[in-house]
Tab-separated table of C-alpha atoms in Angstrom:
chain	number	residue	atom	x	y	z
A	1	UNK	CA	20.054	218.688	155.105
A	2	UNK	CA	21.109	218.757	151.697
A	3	UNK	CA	24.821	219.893	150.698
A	4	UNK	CA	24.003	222.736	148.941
A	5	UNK	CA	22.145	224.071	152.072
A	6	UNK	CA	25.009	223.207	154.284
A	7	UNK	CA	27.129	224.978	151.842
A	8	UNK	CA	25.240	228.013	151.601
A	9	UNK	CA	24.722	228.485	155.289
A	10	UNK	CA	28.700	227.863	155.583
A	11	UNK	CA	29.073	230.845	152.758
A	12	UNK	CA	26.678	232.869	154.818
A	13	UNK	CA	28.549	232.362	157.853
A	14	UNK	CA	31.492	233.237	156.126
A	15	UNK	CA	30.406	236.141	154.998
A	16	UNK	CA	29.100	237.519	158.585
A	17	UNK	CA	32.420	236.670	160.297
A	18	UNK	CA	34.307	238.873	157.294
A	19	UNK	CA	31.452	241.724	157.835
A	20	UNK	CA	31.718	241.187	162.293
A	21	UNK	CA	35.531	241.625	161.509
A	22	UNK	CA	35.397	244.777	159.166
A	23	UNK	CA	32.720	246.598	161.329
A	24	UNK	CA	35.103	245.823	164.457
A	25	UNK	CA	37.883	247.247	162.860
A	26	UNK	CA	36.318	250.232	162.163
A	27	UNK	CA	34.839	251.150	165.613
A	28	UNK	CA	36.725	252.601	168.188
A	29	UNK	CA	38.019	249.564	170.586
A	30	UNK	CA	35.806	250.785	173.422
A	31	UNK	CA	32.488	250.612	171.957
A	32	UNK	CA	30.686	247.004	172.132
A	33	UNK	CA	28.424	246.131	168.719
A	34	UNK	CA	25.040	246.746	168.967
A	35	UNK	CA	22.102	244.431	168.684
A	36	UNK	CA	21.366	245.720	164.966
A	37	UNK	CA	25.192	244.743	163.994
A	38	UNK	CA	24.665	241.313	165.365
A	39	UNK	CA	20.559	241.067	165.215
A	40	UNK	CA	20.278	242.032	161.575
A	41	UNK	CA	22.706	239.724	159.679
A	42	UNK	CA	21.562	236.613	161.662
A	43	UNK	CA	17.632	237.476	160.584
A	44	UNK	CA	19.279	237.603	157.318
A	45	UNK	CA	21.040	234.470	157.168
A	46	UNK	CA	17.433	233.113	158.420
A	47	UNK	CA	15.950	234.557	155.648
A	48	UNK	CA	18.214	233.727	152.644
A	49	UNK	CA	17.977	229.953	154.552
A	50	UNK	CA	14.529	230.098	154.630
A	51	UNK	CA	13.680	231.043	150.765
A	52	UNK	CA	16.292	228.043	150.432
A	53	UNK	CA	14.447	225.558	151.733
A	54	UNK	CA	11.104	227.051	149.976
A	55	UNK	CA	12.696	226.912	146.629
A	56	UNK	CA	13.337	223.257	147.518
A	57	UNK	CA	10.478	221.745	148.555
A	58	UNK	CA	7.974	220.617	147.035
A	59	UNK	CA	3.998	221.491	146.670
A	60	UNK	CA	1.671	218.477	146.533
A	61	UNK	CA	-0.579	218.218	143.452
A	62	UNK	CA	-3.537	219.147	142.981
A	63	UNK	CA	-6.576	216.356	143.934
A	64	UNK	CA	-8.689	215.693	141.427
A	65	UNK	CA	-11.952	214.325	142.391
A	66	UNK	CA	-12.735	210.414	141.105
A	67	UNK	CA	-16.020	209.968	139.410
A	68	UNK	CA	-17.063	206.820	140.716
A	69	UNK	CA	-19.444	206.459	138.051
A	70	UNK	CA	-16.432	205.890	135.579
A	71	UNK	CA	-15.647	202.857	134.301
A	72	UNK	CA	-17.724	199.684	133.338
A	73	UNK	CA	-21.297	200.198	133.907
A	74	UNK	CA	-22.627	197.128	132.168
A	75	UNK	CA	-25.085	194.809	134.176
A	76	UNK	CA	-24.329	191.545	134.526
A	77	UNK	CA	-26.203	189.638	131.678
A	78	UNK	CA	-24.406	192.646	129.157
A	79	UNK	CA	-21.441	191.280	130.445
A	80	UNK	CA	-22.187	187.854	130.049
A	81	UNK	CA	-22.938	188.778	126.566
A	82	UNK	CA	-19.949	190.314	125.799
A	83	UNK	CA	-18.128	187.027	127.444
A	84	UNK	CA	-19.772	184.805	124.954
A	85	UNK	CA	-19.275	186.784	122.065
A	86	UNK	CA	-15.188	187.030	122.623
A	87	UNK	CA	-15.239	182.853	123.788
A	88	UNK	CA	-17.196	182.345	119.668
A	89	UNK	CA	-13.718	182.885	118.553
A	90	UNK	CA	-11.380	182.569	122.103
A	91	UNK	CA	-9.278	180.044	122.472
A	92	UNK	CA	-10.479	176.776	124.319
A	93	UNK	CA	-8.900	177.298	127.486
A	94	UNK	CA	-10.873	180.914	127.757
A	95	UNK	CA	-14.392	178.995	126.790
A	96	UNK	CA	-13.545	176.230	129.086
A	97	UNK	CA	-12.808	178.856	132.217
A	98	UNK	CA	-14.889	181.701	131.357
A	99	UNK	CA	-18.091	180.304	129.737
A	100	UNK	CA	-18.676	176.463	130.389
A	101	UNK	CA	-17.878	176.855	133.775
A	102	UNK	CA	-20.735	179.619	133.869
A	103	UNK	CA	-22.911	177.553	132.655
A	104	UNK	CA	-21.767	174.862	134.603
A	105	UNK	CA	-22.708	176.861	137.588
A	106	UNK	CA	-26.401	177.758	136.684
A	107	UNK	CA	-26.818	174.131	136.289
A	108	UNK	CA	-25.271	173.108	139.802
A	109	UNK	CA	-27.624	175.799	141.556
A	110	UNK	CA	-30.662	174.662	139.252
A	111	UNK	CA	-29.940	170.927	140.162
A	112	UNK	CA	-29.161	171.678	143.998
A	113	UNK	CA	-32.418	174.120	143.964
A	114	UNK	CA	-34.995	171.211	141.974
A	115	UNK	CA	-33.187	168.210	143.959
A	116	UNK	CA	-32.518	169.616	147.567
A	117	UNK	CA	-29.068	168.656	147.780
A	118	UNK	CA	-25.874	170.672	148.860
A	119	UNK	CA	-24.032	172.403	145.760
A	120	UNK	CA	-21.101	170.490	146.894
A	121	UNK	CA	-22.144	167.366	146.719
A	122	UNK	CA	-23.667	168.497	142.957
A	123	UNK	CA	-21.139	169.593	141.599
A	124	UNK	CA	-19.118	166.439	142.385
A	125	UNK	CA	-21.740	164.429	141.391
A	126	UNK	CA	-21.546	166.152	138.036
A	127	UNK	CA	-17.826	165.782	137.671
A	128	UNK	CA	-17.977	161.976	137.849
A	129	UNK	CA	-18.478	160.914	134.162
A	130	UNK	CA	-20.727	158.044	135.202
A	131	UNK	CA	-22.702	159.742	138.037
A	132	UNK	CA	-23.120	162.942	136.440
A	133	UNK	CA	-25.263	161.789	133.214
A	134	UNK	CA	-27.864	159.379	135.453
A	135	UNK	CA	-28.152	162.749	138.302
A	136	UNK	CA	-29.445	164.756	135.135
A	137	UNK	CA	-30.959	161.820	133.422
A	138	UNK	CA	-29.649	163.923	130.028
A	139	UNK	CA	-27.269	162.309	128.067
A	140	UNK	CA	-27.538	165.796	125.972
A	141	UNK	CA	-27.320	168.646	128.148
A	142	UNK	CA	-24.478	166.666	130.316
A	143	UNK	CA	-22.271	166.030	126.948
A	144	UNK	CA	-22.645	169.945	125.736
A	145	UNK	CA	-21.513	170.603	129.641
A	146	UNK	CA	-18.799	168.294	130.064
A	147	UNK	CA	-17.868	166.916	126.673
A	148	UNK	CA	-15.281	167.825	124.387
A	149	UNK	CA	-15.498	172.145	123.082
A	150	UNK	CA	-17.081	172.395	120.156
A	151	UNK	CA	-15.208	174.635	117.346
A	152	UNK	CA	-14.671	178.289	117.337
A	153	UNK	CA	-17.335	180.458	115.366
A	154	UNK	CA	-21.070	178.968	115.111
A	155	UNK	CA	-20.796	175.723	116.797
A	156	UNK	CA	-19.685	177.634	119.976
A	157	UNK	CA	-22.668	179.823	119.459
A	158	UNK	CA	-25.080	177.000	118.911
A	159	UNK	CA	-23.648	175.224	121.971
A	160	UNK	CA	-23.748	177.918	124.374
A	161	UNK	CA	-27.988	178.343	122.673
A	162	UNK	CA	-28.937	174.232	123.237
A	163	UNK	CA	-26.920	174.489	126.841
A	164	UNK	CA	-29.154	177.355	128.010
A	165	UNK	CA	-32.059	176.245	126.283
A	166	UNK	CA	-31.352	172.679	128.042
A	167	UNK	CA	-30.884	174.026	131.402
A	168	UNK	CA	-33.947	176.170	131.685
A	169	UNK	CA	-36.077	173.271	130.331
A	170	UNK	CA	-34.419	170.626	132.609
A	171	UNK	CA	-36.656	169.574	135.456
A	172	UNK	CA	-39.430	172.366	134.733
């Protein structure tokens, strides 16, 4: 309990001892109280304890309902899109995590898909500077992959055009 609510029900108890005393004094010594001089301030100490504790306490909010349709509805090549046109002009860590390691990926599953092998075993293949080039057998597509980043602006643009270009035409 809080001490304000101790307090008050101290007060209150107080204040029915001072009224027991005063209504005792003022009846004959032979007559016992009755249940409404003892009944009634009790159910009103209850009361005053109760709208206390109402006052107090406090009323959850209301729920709103979510929409789950809020948010982000874009489909996934939208937001591929929208990758490639912030990494024109990101930084080269963001192209090298976000975009080149996208494409990256298509050509792993391509390469695993057109040579039967494990994307593991691909992808480490294509890591090694001197395995990865003769696995492809394209000097090209394996430099725009896995050579230096090109410049922000155009170049990335034209980059990110010859690497899909070169990965849907590799092997077909």
């Amino acid at each position: 309990m809080k001490k304000s609510t101790i307090t008050l029900l101290f007060w209150s108890a107080v204040a029915y001892a001072i009224l027991l005393l005063l209504v005792r004094s003022l009846l004959p010594p032979d007559l016992t109280p009755t249940i409404t001089l003892t009944g009634i301030p009790l159910i009103a100490i209850a009361a005053v304890l109760m709208l206390d504790l109402i006052r107090r306490s406090t009323r959850p909010a209301d729920t709103r309902e979510r929409n789950p349709g809020a948010g982000f509805k874009a489909s996934p090549v939208q937001l591929i899109s929208s990758q490639i046109m912030v990494a024109a002009e990101a930084s080269n860590t963001y192209f090298e995590s976000v975009v080149r390691s996208r494409l990256r990926d298509l050509l792993v599953e391509k390469a695993a898909l057109e040579l039967g092998l494990e994307k593991d075993k691909v992808r480490r293949t294509l890591s090694d500077p001197d395995k990865g080039p003769r696995l492809l057998q394209d000097k090209t597509l394996y430099s725009l992959l896995y050579g230096p980043a090109p410049e922000k602006g155009p170049a990335r643009m034209r980059m990110i055009d010859e690497a899909v270009e070169s990965i849907d035409a590799w092997k077909s």
